Short mmCIF file of C-alpha atoms in Angstrom, two decimals:
data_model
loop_
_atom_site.label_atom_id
_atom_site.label_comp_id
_atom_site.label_asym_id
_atom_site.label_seq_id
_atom_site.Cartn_x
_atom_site.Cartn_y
_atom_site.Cartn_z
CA UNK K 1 0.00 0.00 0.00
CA UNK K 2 1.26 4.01 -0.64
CA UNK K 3 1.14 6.31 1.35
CA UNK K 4 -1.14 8.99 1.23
CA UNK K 5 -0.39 11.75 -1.40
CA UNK K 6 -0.14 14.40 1.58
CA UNK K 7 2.22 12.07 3.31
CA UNK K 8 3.99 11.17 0.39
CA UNK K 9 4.51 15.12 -0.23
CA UNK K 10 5.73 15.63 3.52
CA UNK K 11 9.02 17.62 3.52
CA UNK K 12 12.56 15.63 3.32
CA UNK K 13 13.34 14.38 6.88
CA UNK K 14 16.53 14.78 7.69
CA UNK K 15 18.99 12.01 8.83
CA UNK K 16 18.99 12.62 12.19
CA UNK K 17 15.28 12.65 12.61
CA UNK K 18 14.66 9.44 15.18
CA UNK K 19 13.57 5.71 14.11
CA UNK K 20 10.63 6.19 16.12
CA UNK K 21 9.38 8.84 13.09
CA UNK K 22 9.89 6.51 10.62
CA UNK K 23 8.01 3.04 12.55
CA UNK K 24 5.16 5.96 13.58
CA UNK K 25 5.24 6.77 9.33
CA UNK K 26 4.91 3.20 8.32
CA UNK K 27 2.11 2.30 10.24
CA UNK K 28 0.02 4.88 9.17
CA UNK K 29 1.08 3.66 5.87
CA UNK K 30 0.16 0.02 6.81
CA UNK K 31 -3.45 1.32 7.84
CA UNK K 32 -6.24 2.34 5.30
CA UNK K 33 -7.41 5.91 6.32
CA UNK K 34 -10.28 7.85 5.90
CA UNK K 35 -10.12 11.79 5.10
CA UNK K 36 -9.67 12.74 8.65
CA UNK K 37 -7.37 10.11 9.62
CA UNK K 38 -5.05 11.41 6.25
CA UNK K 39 -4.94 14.67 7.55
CA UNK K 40 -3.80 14.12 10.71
CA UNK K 41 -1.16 11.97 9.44
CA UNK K 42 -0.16 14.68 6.97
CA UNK K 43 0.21 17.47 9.83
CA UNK K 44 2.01 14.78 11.75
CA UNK K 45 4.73 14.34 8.59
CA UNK K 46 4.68 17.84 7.77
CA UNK K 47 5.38 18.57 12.21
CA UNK K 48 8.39 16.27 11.63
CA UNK K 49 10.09 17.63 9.09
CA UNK K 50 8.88 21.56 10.65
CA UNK K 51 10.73 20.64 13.92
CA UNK K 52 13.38 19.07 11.79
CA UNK K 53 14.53 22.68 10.90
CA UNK K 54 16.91 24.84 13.06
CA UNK K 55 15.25 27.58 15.05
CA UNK K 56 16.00 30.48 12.11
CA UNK K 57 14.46 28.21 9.64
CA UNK K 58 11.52 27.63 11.59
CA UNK K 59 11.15 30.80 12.80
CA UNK K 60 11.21 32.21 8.74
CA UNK K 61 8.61 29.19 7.80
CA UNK K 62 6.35 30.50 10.87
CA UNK K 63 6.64 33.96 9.17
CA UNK K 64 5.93 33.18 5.67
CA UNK K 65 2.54 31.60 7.14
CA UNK K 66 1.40 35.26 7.48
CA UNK K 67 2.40 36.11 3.93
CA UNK K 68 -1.29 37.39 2.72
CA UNK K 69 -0.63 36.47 -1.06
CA UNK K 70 0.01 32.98 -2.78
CA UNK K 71 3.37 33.56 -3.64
CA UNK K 72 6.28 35.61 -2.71
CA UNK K 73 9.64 36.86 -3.38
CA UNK K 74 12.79 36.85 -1.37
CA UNK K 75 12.48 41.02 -0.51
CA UNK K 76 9.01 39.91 1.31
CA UNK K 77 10.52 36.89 3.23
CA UNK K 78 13.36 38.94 4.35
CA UNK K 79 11.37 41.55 5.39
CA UNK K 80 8.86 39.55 6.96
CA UNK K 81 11.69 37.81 8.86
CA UNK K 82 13.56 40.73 9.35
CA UNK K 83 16.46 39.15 7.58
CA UNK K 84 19.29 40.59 5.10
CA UNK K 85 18.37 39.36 1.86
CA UNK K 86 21.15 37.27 1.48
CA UNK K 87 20.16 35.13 4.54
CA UNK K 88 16.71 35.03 3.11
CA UNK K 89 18.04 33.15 0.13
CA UNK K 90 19.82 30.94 2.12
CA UNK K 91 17.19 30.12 4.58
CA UNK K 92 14.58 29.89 1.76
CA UNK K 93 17.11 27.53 -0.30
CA UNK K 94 17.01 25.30 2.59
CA UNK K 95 13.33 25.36 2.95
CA UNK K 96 12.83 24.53 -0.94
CA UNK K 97 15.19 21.55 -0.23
CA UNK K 98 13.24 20.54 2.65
CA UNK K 99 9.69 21.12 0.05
CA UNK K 100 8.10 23.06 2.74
CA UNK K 101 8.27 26.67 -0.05
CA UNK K 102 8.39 25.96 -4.06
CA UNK K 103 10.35 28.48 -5.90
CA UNK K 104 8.39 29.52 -9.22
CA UNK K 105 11.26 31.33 -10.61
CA UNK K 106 12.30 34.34 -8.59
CA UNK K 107 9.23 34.09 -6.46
CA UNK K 108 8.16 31.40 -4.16
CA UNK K 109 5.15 30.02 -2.69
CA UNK K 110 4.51 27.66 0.40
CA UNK K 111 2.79 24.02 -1.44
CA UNK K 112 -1.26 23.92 -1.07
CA UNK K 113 -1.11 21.05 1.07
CA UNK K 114 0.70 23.07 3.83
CA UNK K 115 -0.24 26.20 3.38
CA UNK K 116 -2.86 26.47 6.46
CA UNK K 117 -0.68 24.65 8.58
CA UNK K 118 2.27 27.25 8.21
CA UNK K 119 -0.87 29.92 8.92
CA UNK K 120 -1.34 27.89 12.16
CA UNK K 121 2.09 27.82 13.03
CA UNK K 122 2.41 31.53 12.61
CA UNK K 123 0.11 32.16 15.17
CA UNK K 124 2.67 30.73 17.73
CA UNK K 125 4.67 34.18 16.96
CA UNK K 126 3.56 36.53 19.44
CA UNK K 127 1.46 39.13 18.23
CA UNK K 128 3.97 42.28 18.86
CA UNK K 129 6.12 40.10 16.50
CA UNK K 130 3.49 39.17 14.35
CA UNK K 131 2.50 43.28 13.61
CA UNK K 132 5.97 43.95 13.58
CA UNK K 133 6.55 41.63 10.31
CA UNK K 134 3.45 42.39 9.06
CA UNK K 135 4.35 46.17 8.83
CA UNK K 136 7.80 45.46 7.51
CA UNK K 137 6.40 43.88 4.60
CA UNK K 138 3.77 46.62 4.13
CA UNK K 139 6.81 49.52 4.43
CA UNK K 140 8.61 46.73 2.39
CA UNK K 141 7.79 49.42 -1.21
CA UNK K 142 8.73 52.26 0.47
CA UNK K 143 12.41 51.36 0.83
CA UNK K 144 14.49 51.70 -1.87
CA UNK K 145 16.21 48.47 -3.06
CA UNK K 146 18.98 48.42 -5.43
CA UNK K 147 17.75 46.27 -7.99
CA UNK K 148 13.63 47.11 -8.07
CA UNK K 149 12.93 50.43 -9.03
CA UNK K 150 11.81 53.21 -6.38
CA UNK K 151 7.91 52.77 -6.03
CA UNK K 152 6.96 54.75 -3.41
#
């Protein structure tokens, strides 16, 4: 039997993720589920491969769940992370690898399947932290960047 497509999806555990994961992961595979029993197996994969993550990376993932749009690009992560750009590549670079974001050429987007979870995680920011990235990206147009035109 395959796994579900959501679990199939799940982000790219890591080597050091714990045996335990994996026997937890192959008896859900083992077991036929119905549509809530899939999803809770999905946020379960999709947990493991979120706490996989250093605290940077997961602290960038919990930020892109407030992104209001479908897709970003790296200017809006680093601002909503309140990150230089170049550590916004890397961390996003990492998270692509991981297939928790997709890049879509010089944008990226966080996959349909996990989309509301990184909204849920995001609300484990606290909410001075929350505004504060939220108005970053909103004053994100207003600061000149070298390679994007002026547009405010």
């Amino acid at each position: 039997m395959r796994l579900p497509g959501q679990v199939r999806y799940a982000g790219r555990l890591p080597s050091g993720t714990t045996a335990a994961a994996f026997v937890a992961l192959d008896r859900v595979r083992r077991q036929p589920l119905d549509a809530a029993a899939e999803q809770r197996a999905a946020t379960a994969a999709f947990d493991l491969a979120y706490h996989a993550l250093p605290a940077s990376r997961r602290r960038l993932f919990r930020c892109l769940g407030l992104h209001p749009g479908p897709d970003f690009d790296v200017c809006a992560a680093a601002a909503l992370g309140n990150l230089t750009l170049v550590h916004a590549r890397r961390t996003l670079a990492d998270l692509v690898e991981r297939r928790l974001v997709v890049e879509c050429g010089a944008r990226y987007r966080i996959p349909d399947l996990i989309v509301e979870h990184a909204r849920r995680l995001a609300l484990d920011e606290p909410a001075v932290l929350r505004t504060a990235a939220l108005v970053r990206l909103a004053n994100m147009d207003r600061i000149p960047h070298p390679r994007r035109g002026r547009t405010g």
